[in-house]
Amino acid sequence: MGGKQGQLSIDDKKRLLQEMLFARRFEERCYEAYVERKIGGFLHLYSGEEACALGVLDAANPGSDYVITSYRDHVHGIKAGIDPKVLMAELYGKVTGCCKGMGGSMHIFGTESRFMGGYALVGGPFPLAAGIAKGIKMKGGKEICICFLGDAANNQGTFHESLNMAKLWDLPVLYVCENNLYGIGTRIDRSTAVVDQYKRVAAYNIPSTQVDGQNIETVYAAATKAVEHVRSGKGPYFLELMTYRYRGHSMSDSNAYRPKSEERIWGKRDPIINLRDQLIDAGEMTLGDYKNIDEKILDNIETEIVKFAEDSPEPPLEMLEKYVLAENDPWVKGGAS
Amino acid sequence: MQNIMFWEAIRRAHDEEMTNDPLVFCMGEDIGVVGGTYKATQGLYEKYGPERVIDTPISENGYTGIGIGASFLGVRPIIEIMSVNFAWLAMDQIFNTAAKVRYMSGGQLEAPIVVRSPGGTAHQLGAQHSARMEKVFMGIAGLRVVTPSSPKQAYGMLKSAVRCNDPVFINEHELMYNMKGDVPDEEYFHPLQGSEVARSGKDITLLGYNISVHWCMQAAEILSTQYQIDAEIIDLYTLSPLDRQGIVASVSKTHKAVIVEEAEPMVGVGAEVMAIINEECFFELDAPPARVSAVNTPIPYNHTLELAAIPNAQDVVKCVLKLFGR
């Protein structure tokens, strides 16, 4: 947890720098494993967007608050509390994975950490998040549900349907829009009549803000306010974070649709490098310290995380027909009567 | 025993389950203040309040998804979709989420929702309000699909469905809500798996479900009194998973089978049951299995044409007589 009133202490910044760097290295290692064909299917990487998930969730209570997102879900899952090696094993399709190899990259789940899943239909989690919030309310809980989705999801009907009902019933849900400017390969101004996503939410009388998603301090401060609003029972909130993904939409994307000049501009706004330089300038860290941290992370990913995934067994064939329907559910037979 | 209408039986099941468990709630269009288009939730808004009897906006995919999300936390939603034609709009959430979430999470999450929705051809409702969609739902792994033919089944199935940990789709019929039948006074839970012998016979098996069970009953009466053919009727109250054993047991006894469905024949219940018969008891057959289905068209508005589009008891009789070479 960070400091009060949405301010990050120096220690928080150092910790978050490390978490962001870990997320970056983890995702880049996934890239390599995908190229080596160790990871299959579709793989959507989060590189460049780290400050969004890590900044928002640091302002909430991961593990207690419910988190739900799309298919770009690894970093959210790790921050919620899923062991990165178990997550990597899932990407490898191994039985030791968080979903026993049944989910894959787009379907990361960790219900023990209240990470309610990665979903692969764009916009699908909007109503699910409102429903989780309805469940919290019915059970009298103090938790909130945080739903992370990209800007392009807002062009689905579920966005409008869910925001309407979330406000109508004042459900404790925080919608975080990670606006990375592209819906797969189509730039936002070519797909969306209103480019500023936070403005669209006014139609549902939901308070909203747009902030720089590349600065974790800004994200943290905005998220602190947003989380407070939702937790206090005032209903939903919509937080738009302006961000950029360094890779294509997925690994099957040549990423040729984005001008190099645009990539260079966003490259200069890198959340990790900027926070690192800030800490170095303030005399809180040296470049050598940073490199040491990086080396430790790389070593940990190789020797603990990737090794665990590599060494883990395949799921047994009996898994194929497991989990389709509930096993031995007495009510299927009409209960005890 | 009480002799009550379909809607009263469904209403009673809601009421009992909501009293039994404070985490059971229901949601849908006009189910609260209005009491439900078919009165299935009448009086419940007054009794349980707006947090548990929720009038939703007309956003089928949205509110179905909200029900699914709530069910992740162990809350038990009963979702009424006013007409099965509107359920098309909720298919994304039902198929992509509810049916798959346990599987893709490796058993971590499940979506114990109930979706109730009436389908079928009622009186001149036209092409977009006359869908019969049970065949679409039964094609999706991870869902249970049941369809009651009597108030007793409607009552007991809803009660079991609320408590079952699988997502259950209950296919009701718009023309059956005022149909009367006996329902036990004491609490009763109907199985969500299996079939039942609605009429015992020896000469031919008629397989029906929901409204077509009643056509089969009428046909059996005619066959018995006018043609001395003793038909057995199997009520396929579970469409997914289909009761292979029940189908095979009856067909192996009578050696003839006719499947009666209100829907179009393409990729339907009849096709699926026929496949089961061919796979499991082909050599028991004295005649090729036949099906009585709707004409493969949208449903027309004109009443004469509408009646011509869907089957009835006379069509069943004709089909049976043909199998007997009469």
XYZ file of C-alpha atoms in Angstrom:
663
model
C 0.000 0.000 0.000
C 1.241 3.475 -0.788
C 1.183 6.627 1.306
C -1.756 8.779 2.318
C -3.769 11.165 0.147
C -2.616 9.503 -3.004
C 1.073 10.403 -2.568
C 3.752 7.798 -3.108
C 6.669 7.737 -0.675
C 10.224 7.168 -1.908
C 10.012 3.554 -0.740
C 6.760 3.091 -2.618
C 8.347 4.485 -5.758
C 11.313 2.152 -5.444
C 9.013 -0.808 -4.914
C 6.769 0.139 -7.827
C 9.775 0.714 -10.069
C 10.824 -2.832 -9.309
C 7.309 -4.163 -9.906
C 7.062 -2.351 -13.237
C 10.466 -3.584 -14.314
C 9.513 -7.110 -13.336
C 6.313 -6.815 -15.377
C 8.283 -5.548 -18.397
C 10.854 -8.346 -18.164
C 8.162 -10.958 -17.614
C 6.258 -9.869 -20.716
C 9.427 -9.685 -22.826
C 10.316 -13.206 -21.693
C 6.835 -14.319 -22.796
C 7.638 -12.833 -26.187
C 10.746 -15.011 -26.441
C 8.892 -18.113 -25.278
C 6.225 -17.433 -27.886
C 8.810 -17.135 -30.641
C 10.290 -20.420 -29.409
C 6.730 -21.857 -29.645
C 6.692 -22.690 -25.958
C 3.634 -20.466 -25.568
C 0.816 -21.028 -28.039
C -2.389 -19.370 -29.116
C -2.769 -15.622 -28.900
C -0.462 -13.601 -26.699
C -1.219 -9.954 -25.874
C 1.641 -8.184 -24.126
C 1.397 -5.296 -21.674
C 4.814 -3.725 -22.267
C 4.513 0.054 -22.041
C 1.298 0.018 -20.023
C 2.738 -1.152 -16.694
C 1.975 2.003 -14.703
C -1.753 1.527 -15.340
C -2.436 -1.800 -13.649
C 0.290 -1.434 -11.041
C -0.566 2.154 -10.140
C -4.313 1.567 -9.885
C -4.101 -1.669 -7.944
C -1.528 -0.222 -5.565
C -4.197 2.297 -4.590
C -6.699 -0.505 -3.913
C -6.538 -3.729 -1.885
C -5.448 -6.466 -4.270
C -6.380 -9.882 -2.945
C -9.410 -8.397 -1.213
C -10.874 -6.196 -3.930
C -12.053 -8.070 -7.008
C -10.193 -7.522 -10.277
C -11.369 -8.452 -13.764
C -9.937 -7.645 -17.177
C -9.551 -8.581 -20.808
C -7.058 -10.907 -22.496
C -4.091 -8.565 -21.805
C -4.131 -9.912 -18.291
C -0.769 -11.211 -17.040
C 0.355 -8.137 -15.131
C -3.048 -7.560 -13.536
C -3.069 -11.180 -12.376
C 0.410 -10.951 -10.873
C -0.383 -7.703 -9.073
C -3.589 -9.252 -7.728
C -1.503 -11.997 -6.187
C -1.014 -14.873 -8.625
C 2.452 -16.407 -8.324
C 4.305 -15.447 -11.536
C 5.717 -18.934 -11.976
C 2.237 -20.439 -11.794
C 1.105 -17.864 -14.329
C 4.025 -18.681 -16.621
C 3.184 -22.389 -16.305
C -0.337 -21.535 -17.472
C 1.084 -19.817 -20.550
C 3.059 -22.995 -21.194
C -0.227 -24.956 -20.893
C 1.078 -26.976 -17.979
C -1.013 -28.652 -15.281
C 0.783 -26.582 -12.641
C -0.594 -23.418 -14.252
C -3.135 -21.245 -12.454
C -5.904 -22.746 -14.603
C -4.210 -26.147 -14.910
C -3.438 -25.406 -18.531
C -7.110 -25.046 -19.472
C -7.128 -21.268 -19.882
C -3.957 -19.946 -21.474
C -2.768 -16.379 -21.837
C -6.195 -14.855 -22.477
C -7.850 -16.684 -19.567
C -5.776 -16.126 -16.467
C -7.757 -16.739 -13.280
C -6.745 -16.640 -9.627
C -9.841 -16.715 -7.479
C -7.810 -17.088 -4.269
C -6.450 -13.642 -5.070
C -9.896 -12.518 -6.239
C -8.558 -12.171 -9.738
C -11.777 -13.010 -11.566
C -10.319 -13.558 -14.930
C -9.112 -12.571 -18.243
C -11.791 -12.706 -20.923
C -11.281 -12.792 -24.639
C -14.427 -11.149 -25.988
C -13.794 -7.415 -26.241
C -16.129 -5.665 -23.789
C -17.293 -8.921 -22.181
C -16.147 -8.033 -18.657
C -18.171 -4.781 -18.418
C -21.350 -6.489 -17.167
C -19.438 -9.177 -15.275
C -17.730 -6.458 -13.231
C -21.045 -4.787 -12.464
C -22.381 -8.217 -11.492
C -19.471 -8.873 -9.140
C -20.218 -5.488 -7.607
C -23.875 -6.488 -7.260
C -22.714 -9.679 -5.521
C -20.528 -7.654 -3.130
C -23.485 -5.431 -2.333
C -25.826 -8.365 -1.718
C -23.314 -9.966 0.614
C -22.818 -6.688 2.473
C -19.077 -6.532 1.705
C -16.820 -3.485 1.740
C -14.783 -4.605 -1.256
C -15.023 -3.050 -4.683
C -14.639 -4.491 -8.159
C -12.027 -3.005 -10.487
C -12.463 -3.652 -14.186
C -9.612 -2.892 -16.597
C -10.428 -2.698 -20.294
C -9.010 -1.038 -23.365
C -10.459 1.972 -25.152
C -11.822 -0.077 -28.041
C -14.052 -2.073 -25.695
C -16.079 1.095 -25.201
C -17.546 0.662 -28.656
C -19.345 -2.500 -27.575
C -22.942 -2.412 -26.434
C -21.901 -3.914 -23.105
C -20.123 -0.646 -22.230
C -23.332 1.347 -22.467
C -25.593 -1.311 -20.988
C -23.311 -1.912 -18.017
C -22.532 1.709 -17.211
C -26.225 2.499 -17.282
C -27.082 -0.263 -14.833
C -23.997 0.270 -12.661
C -25.094 3.865 -12.096
C -28.797 3.073 -11.898
C -28.095 0.685 -9.012
C -24.983 2.523 -7.687
C -22.810 -0.564 -7.775
C -19.286 -0.494 -6.275
C -17.346 -0.840 -9.500
C -14.356 1.115 -10.794
C -13.953 0.991 -14.553
C -10.398 1.679 -15.658
C -9.992 2.465 -19.337
C -6.464 1.767 -20.535
C -6.544 3.982 -23.595
C -3.671 2.804 -25.762
C -5.107 4.550 -28.830
C -5.625 1.429 -30.925
C -8.378 -1.158 -31.224
C -6.351 -4.028 -32.639
C -4.934 -2.173 -35.674
C -7.400 0.697 -35.993
C -6.499 4.043 -34.469
C -9.074 5.463 -32.090
C -9.967 8.491 -34.229
C -10.862 6.150 -37.084
C -13.197 4.015 -34.942
C -14.631 6.302 -32.322
C -16.601 9.517 -32.745
C -15.657 10.836 -29.300
C -11.950 10.238 -28.800
C -11.780 11.266 -25.127
C -13.292 8.249 -23.463
C -13.989 9.899 -20.108
C -16.427 12.262 -21.845
C -18.609 9.416 -23.049
C -19.327 8.397 -19.466
C -21.093 11.689 -18.724
C -24.080 10.208 -20.544
C -24.534 7.883 -17.564
C -23.936 10.452 -14.855
C -20.797 8.624 -13.718
C -17.863 10.760 -12.538
C -14.759 10.314 -14.650
C -11.191 11.572 -15.096
C -8.534 11.305 -17.754
C -4.896 11.220 -16.623
C -1.437 10.322 -17.921
C -1.156 6.560 -17.697
C 2.612 6.653 -18.206
C 3.304 8.300 -14.878
C 2.669 5.975 -11.975
C 2.462 8.798 -9.451
C -0.327 10.416 -11.433
C -2.080 7.093 -11.879
C -1.773 6.326 -8.191
C -3.164 9.709 -7.141
C -6.116 9.517 -9.522
C -6.825 5.905 -8.574
C -6.763 6.748 -4.873
C -9.563 9.242 -5.417
C -11.457 6.856 -7.658
C -11.201 3.940 -5.225
C -12.323 6.146 -2.335
C -15.336 7.299 -4.315
C -16.426 3.765 -5.128
C -15.699 2.354 -1.667
C -17.687 5.090 0.024
C -20.849 3.802 -1.612
C -21.285 6.595 -4.130
C -21.500 4.200 -7.049
C -19.270 3.630 -10.064
C -16.328 5.690 -11.276
C -14.547 5.763 -14.623
C -10.812 6.411 -14.830
C -9.218 6.891 -18.236
C -5.458 6.329 -18.456
C -3.628 7.528 -21.563
C -1.083 4.870 -22.392
C 0.696 3.053 -25.193
C 1.545 -0.546 -25.905
C 4.986 -1.166 -27.298
C 4.096 -4.425 -29.003
C 1.349 -5.096 -31.486
C -2.171 -5.933 -30.384
C -1.085 -9.555 -30.165
C 1.911 -11.537 -31.305
C 0.248 -12.204 -34.651
C 0.225 -8.470 -35.341
C 2.982 -6.984 -37.485
C 2.456 -3.609 -35.828
C 2.942 -1.899 -39.184
C -0.009 0.438 -38.762
C 1.663 2.765 -36.283
C 3.987 5.549 -37.420
C 7.538 5.274 -36.080
C 7.388 8.942 -35.079
C 4.467 8.171 -32.770
C 6.311 5.226 -31.251
C 9.328 7.447 -30.586
C 7.226 10.058 -28.803
C 5.652 7.457 -26.539
C 9.008 5.780 -26.024
C 10.234 8.965 -24.362
C 7.337 8.765 -21.933
C 8.311 5.310 -20.698
C 6.946 4.827 -17.170
C 9.915 2.793 -15.985
C 12.756 4.898 -17.383
C 11.162 8.130 -16.216
C 10.625 6.903 -12.670
C 14.163 5.488 -12.609
C 15.641 8.814 -13.736
C 13.541 10.684 -11.214
C 14.902 8.511 -8.406
C 18.458 8.843 -9.688
C 18.137 12.634 -9.993
C 16.820 12.778 -6.432
C 19.846 10.834 -5.261
C 17.698 7.917 -4.110
C 19.301 5.390 -6.428
C 22.221 4.997 -8.818
C 22.189 3.531 -12.279
C 24.223 0.696 -10.804
C 21.492 -0.033 -8.252
C 18.961 -0.152 -11.050
C 21.089 -2.528 -13.094
C 21.491 -4.802 -10.089
C 17.735 -4.913 -9.621
C 17.272 -5.678 -13.289
C 19.813 -8.498 -13.213
C 18.154 -10.056 -10.192
C 14.786 -9.893 -11.924
C 16.149 -11.472 -15.105
C 17.836 -14.187 -13.081
C 14.678 -14.874 -11.086
C 12.573 -15.111 -14.247
C 15.000 -17.584 -15.791
C 15.881 -19.781 -12.836
C 12.590 -19.777 -10.952
C 9.765 -18.864 -13.272
C 10.653 -20.190 -16.712
C 12.356 -23.233 -15.251
C 9.232 -24.095 -13.259
C 7.092 -23.809 -16.388
C 9.545 -25.825 -18.474
C 9.879 -28.592 -15.890
C 6.163 -28.905 -15.164
C 4.133 -31.819 -16.555
C 1.405 -31.672 -19.183
C -2.172 -32.033 -17.978
C -3.376 -35.660 -18.077
C -5.841 -36.552 -20.845
C -8.587 -37.077 -18.246
C -8.629 -33.296 -17.837
C -10.268 -32.950 -21.245
C -13.783 -33.669 -19.985
C -13.378 -32.280 -16.490
C -14.951 -28.950 -15.500
C -17.595 -28.979 -18.242
C -20.430 -29.607 -15.785
C -20.396 -29.788 -11.991
C -19.332 -33.169 -10.657
C -21.833 -35.047 -8.465
C -24.080 -32.048 -7.985
C -26.980 -33.500 -5.929
C -29.535 -31.087 -7.389
C -29.064 -32.557 -10.844
C -30.831 -35.631 -9.483
C -33.440 -33.564 -7.719
C -31.563 -33.358 -4.415
C -32.366 -35.630 -1.515
C -36.090 -35.777 -2.350
C -51.672 -31.739 -4.082
C -52.617 -28.416 -5.621
C -54.024 -27.967 -9.113
C -52.359 -24.777 -10.313
C -51.288 -23.047 -13.481
C -47.777 -23.087 -14.897
C -47.108 -19.483 -13.929
C -48.305 -20.102 -10.391
C -45.975 -23.080 -10.096
C -43.010 -21.009 -11.306
C -43.953 -18.165 -9.006
C -44.124 -20.549 -6.064
C -40.644 -21.892 -6.834
C -39.230 -18.340 -6.925
C -40.909 -17.494 -3.657
C -39.719 -20.597 -1.823
C -36.152 -20.330 -3.055
C -35.966 -16.621 -2.214
C -37.269 -17.323 1.282
C -34.856 -20.198 1.707
C -31.724 -18.293 0.671
C -31.241 -14.512 0.953
C -28.642 -14.687 -1.817
C -31.240 -15.757 -4.390
C -32.500 -12.844 -6.454
C -34.319 -12.425 -9.720
C -33.938 -9.943 -12.521
C -35.523 -9.210 -15.857
C -37.706 -6.838 -17.800
C -40.971 -5.913 -16.053
C -40.615 -8.634 -13.435
C -40.842 -6.328 -10.405
C -43.467 -3.621 -10.239
C -45.404 -5.177 -13.108
C -45.009 -8.701 -11.719
C -43.773 -10.317 -14.924
C -45.236 -10.479 -18.407
C -46.484 -13.980 -17.618
C -46.939 -13.281 -13.875
C -44.105 -15.644 -12.909
C -42.834 -13.171 -10.294
C -46.142 -11.622 -9.254
C -46.080 -10.124 -5.772
C -42.390 -10.847 -5.202
C -41.305 -7.210 -5.592
C -43.608 -6.250 -2.745
C -42.365 -9.149 -0.641
C -38.592 -9.025 -1.268
C -37.949 -5.464 -2.418
C -36.122 -3.872 -5.348
C -32.646 -5.224 -4.449
C -33.806 -8.820 -4.942
C -36.528 -8.433 -7.552
C -34.865 -6.218 -10.081
C -36.580 -4.489 -12.959
C -33.863 -4.233 -15.588
C -33.573 -1.947 -18.552
C -34.057 -3.611 -21.936
C -30.412 -4.704 -22.139
C -30.486 -8.481 -22.368
C -26.762 -9.089 -22.809
C -25.924 -6.537 -20.126
C -28.190 -7.775 -17.371
C -27.471 -11.431 -18.147
C -23.764 -10.622 -17.780
C -24.485 -8.866 -14.494
C -26.283 -11.963 -13.277
C -23.317 -14.102 -14.293
C -20.838 -11.790 -12.550
C -22.917 -11.863 -9.371
C -23.063 -15.659 -9.523
C -19.247 -15.773 -9.366
C -19.613 -14.693 -5.734
C -22.063 -17.459 -4.901
C -25.108 -15.258 -5.323
C -27.929 -17.076 -7.174
C -29.655 -15.067 -9.878
C -32.804 -16.198 -11.638
C -32.767 -14.269 -14.892
C -36.005 -13.958 -16.826
C -35.623 -13.127 -20.480
C -39.111 -12.052 -21.506
C -39.047 -13.891 -24.807
C -36.522 -16.369 -26.092
C -36.205 -14.233 -29.211
C -34.464 -11.644 -27.040
C -32.135 -14.282 -25.639
C -30.189 -14.108 -28.895
C -28.881 -10.796 -27.589
C -27.643 -12.428 -24.398
C -25.933 -15.325 -26.138
C -22.517 -13.714 -25.857
C -22.634 -13.761 -22.073
C -24.420 -17.111 -21.774
C -22.217 -18.974 -24.243
C -18.900 -17.179 -23.961
C -18.912 -16.707 -20.213
C -21.425 -18.800 -18.259
C -20.919 -22.008 -20.240
C -17.129 -21.767 -20.333
C -15.906 -20.087 -17.185
C -15.498 -23.224 -15.085
C -13.631 -24.943 -17.883
C -11.271 -22.160 -18.833
C -10.507 -21.300 -15.209
C -9.542 -24.898 -14.516
C -12.452 -25.329 -12.107
C -11.875 -22.141 -10.108
C -14.987 -20.188 -11.025
C -18.486 -21.263 -11.894
C -21.609 -19.448 -12.974
C -24.616 -20.949 -11.172
C -27.215 -18.880 -12.969
C -30.704 -19.797 -14.046
C -32.012 -18.268 -17.249
C -35.726 -18.759 -17.794
C -37.254 -17.788 -21.077
C -40.371 -18.668 -23.018
C -40.158 -19.565 -26.655
C -42.446 -21.147 -29.176
C -45.015 -20.058 -31.655
C -47.869 -18.284 -29.907
C -50.696 -16.491 -31.705
C -49.565 -14.501 -34.739
C -46.531 -12.940 -33.081
C -44.651 -12.910 -36.368
C -41.174 -13.939 -37.358
C -39.234 -12.104 -34.635
C -41.362 -13.221 -31.697
C -41.878 -16.885 -32.529
C -38.440 -18.446 -32.260
C -37.867 -21.905 -30.894
C -34.306 -21.762 -29.688
C -33.805 -24.821 -27.520
C -31.709 -26.462 -30.228
C -29.272 -23.565 -30.156
C -28.779 -23.762 -26.394
C -28.437 -27.553 -26.326
C -25.544 -27.369 -28.772
C -23.272 -25.610 -26.290
C -21.139 -27.653 -23.896
C -21.202 -26.405 -20.332
C -24.904 -25.524 -20.166
C -27.796 -27.559 -18.859
C -30.968 -27.190 -20.868
C -34.292 -28.307 -19.411
C -37.821 -27.753 -20.637
C -40.913 -28.439 -18.549
C -44.115 -29.926 -19.933
C -46.166 -29.602 -16.738
C -46.547 -27.202 -13.801
C -45.015 -29.841 -11.527
C -41.887 -29.992 -13.675
C -41.751 -26.209 -14.015
C -41.904 -25.842 -10.246
C -39.444 -28.596 -9.358
C -36.970 -27.809 -12.122
C -36.654 -24.176 -11.187
C -36.011 -25.148 -7.576
C -33.282 -27.625 -8.530
C -31.823 -25.219 -11.081
C -31.432 -22.461 -8.488
C -29.412 -24.789 -6.265
C -27.405 -26.518 -9.001
C -23.887 -25.199 -9.575
C -24.176 -25.277 -13.364
C -25.732 -22.603 -15.532
C -29.226 -23.844 -16.380
C -31.377 -22.631 -19.248
C -35.082 -23.324 -18.707
C -36.994 -23.295 -21.962
C -40.609 -22.432 -21.251
C -43.494 -21.879 -23.669
C -45.582 -18.782 -24.152
C -48.785 -20.784 -24.675
C -48.385 -22.934 -21.575
C -48.415 -20.448 -18.680
C -52.146 -20.904 -18.067
C -52.060 -24.689 -18.422
C -53.074 -26.398 -15.185
C -51.582 -29.393 -13.454
C -51.037 -31.051 -10.093
C -48.110 -29.870 -8.004
C -47.287 -31.480 -4.644
C -48.076 -29.434 -1.531
C -44.715 -30.313 -0.060
C -41.432 -29.012 -1.433
C -40.327 -30.913 -4.530
C -37.104 -30.887 -6.552
C -37.270 -32.200 -10.100
C -34.154 -33.785 -11.629
C -32.236 -31.774 -14.224
C -31.074 -34.905 -15.983
C -33.142 -37.699 -17.512
C -36.488 -38.222 -19.194
C -39.780 -39.707 -18.094
C -42.339 -42.076 -19.503
C -45.386 -39.843 -19.864
C -47.501 -42.680 -21.261
C -46.600 -46.324 -21.285
C -47.185 -48.244 -24.527
C -45.799 -51.092 -26.592
C -46.158 -50.358 -30.319
C -44.218 -47.162 -30.969
C -42.228 -44.526 -29.057
C -43.203 -40.882 -29.431
C -40.496 -38.578 -28.107
C -41.514 -35.042 -27.264
C -40.629 -32.182 -24.944
C -42.385 -29.142 -23.563
C -45.509 -28.421 -25.687
C -44.948 -31.331 -28.055
C -45.488 -33.798 -25.198
C -49.104 -32.604 -25.235
C -49.386 -33.136 -28.995
C -48.009 -36.632 -28.474
C -50.614 -37.282 -25.766
C -53.425 -36.188 -28.087
C -51.984 -38.265 -30.905
C -51.632 -41.321 -28.651
C -55.294 -41.041 -27.714
C -56.347 -40.968 -31.385
C -53.968 -43.810 -32.273
C -55.286 -45.919 -29.454
C -59.009 -45.371 -29.978
C -59.138 -45.210 -33.769
C -56.216 -47.374 -34.884
C -55.453 -49.723 -31.961
C -51.854 -48.515 -31.871
C -50.474 -48.334 -28.344
C -47.932 -45.508 -28.225
C -45.373 -44.915 -25.508
C -44.479 -41.280 -24.862
C -41.069 -40.201 -23.628
C -40.944 -36.709 -22.186
C -37.455 -35.394 -22.903
C -37.543 -32.791 -20.178
C -33.746 -32.546 -20.328
C -32.414 -31.506 -23.719
C -28.831 -31.241 -22.566
C -27.473 -33.645 -21.650
C -30.001 -35.846 -23.507
C -31.055 -39.017 -21.709
C -29.527 -41.638 -23.981
C -30.544 -44.503 -21.691
C -34.186 -43.468 -21.517
C -34.404 -43.091 -25.290
C -32.751 -46.440 -25.942
C -34.818 -48.302 -23.348
C -38.117 -47.238 -24.900
C -37.113 -47.651 -28.542
C -35.671 -51.098 -27.791
C -39.081 -52.031 -26.400
C -41.349 -50.627 -29.143
C -38.918 -50.881 -32.105
C -40.317 -47.721 -33.712
C -39.666 -44.070 -32.988
C -41.086 -40.665 -33.915
C -39.569 -37.479 -32.526
C -41.935 -34.530 -32.272
C -40.520 -31.010 -32.108
C -42.035 -27.582 -32.572
C -38.817 -26.255 -34.086
C -37.465 -26.465 -37.599
C -35.778 -29.811 -38.337
C -32.301 -28.466 -39.170
C -29.740 -29.321 -36.488
C -32.516 -29.935 -34.012
C -33.682 -32.179 -31.192
C -35.103 -34.650 -33.701
C -31.820 -34.895 -35.570
C -29.905 -35.426 -32.346
C -32.282 -38.046 -30.950
C -32.241 -39.854 -34.289
C -28.462 -39.943 -34.154
C -28.627 -41.464 -30.673
C -31.096 -44.107 -31.858
C -28.859 -44.958 -34.813
C -25.758 -45.135 -32.651
C -27.262 -47.089 -29.775
C -30.122 -49.282 -31.013
C -30.199 -49.361 -34.811
C -30.753 -53.117 -34.925
C -33.757 -52.846 -32.609
C -35.619 -50.810 -35.222
C -38.476 -52.203 -37.300
C -38.757 -48.985 -39.325
C -36.578 -45.952 -39.922
C -37.007 -43.379 -37.149
C -39.013 -40.348 -38.248
C -39.454 -36.816 -37.026
C -42.334 -34.385 -37.033
C -40.979 -30.847 -37.134
C -41.885 -27.334 -38.196
C -41.474 -26.269 -41.800
C -38.006 -24.819 -42.309
C -39.106 -21.170 -42.522
C -39.384 -18.131 -40.278
C -42.863 -18.041 -38.729
C -45.407 -16.097 -40.814
C -47.901 -13.628 -39.357
C -50.968 -14.951 -41.197
C -52.734 -17.382 -38.889
C -53.527 -20.018 -41.508
C -49.917 -20.047 -42.647
C -48.675 -19.984 -39.052
C -50.683 -23.113 -38.245
C -49.337 -24.745 -41.390
C -45.767 -23.996 -40.319
C -45.803 -25.855 -37.014
C -46.773 -29.450 -36.332
C -49.814 -30.671 -34.398
C -51.282 -33.929 -33.109
C -52.756 -34.813 -36.514
C -49.301 -34.578 -38.090
C -48.019 -36.980 -35.450
C -50.853 -39.418 -36.176
C -50.143 -39.248 -39.916
C -46.464 -39.880 -39.405
C -47.131 -42.872 -37.165
C -49.645 -44.389 -39.586
C -47.106 -44.072 -42.376
C -44.572 -46.031 -40.310
C -47.204 -48.728 -39.829
C -47.883 -48.776 -43.564
C -51.457 -47.651 -43.112
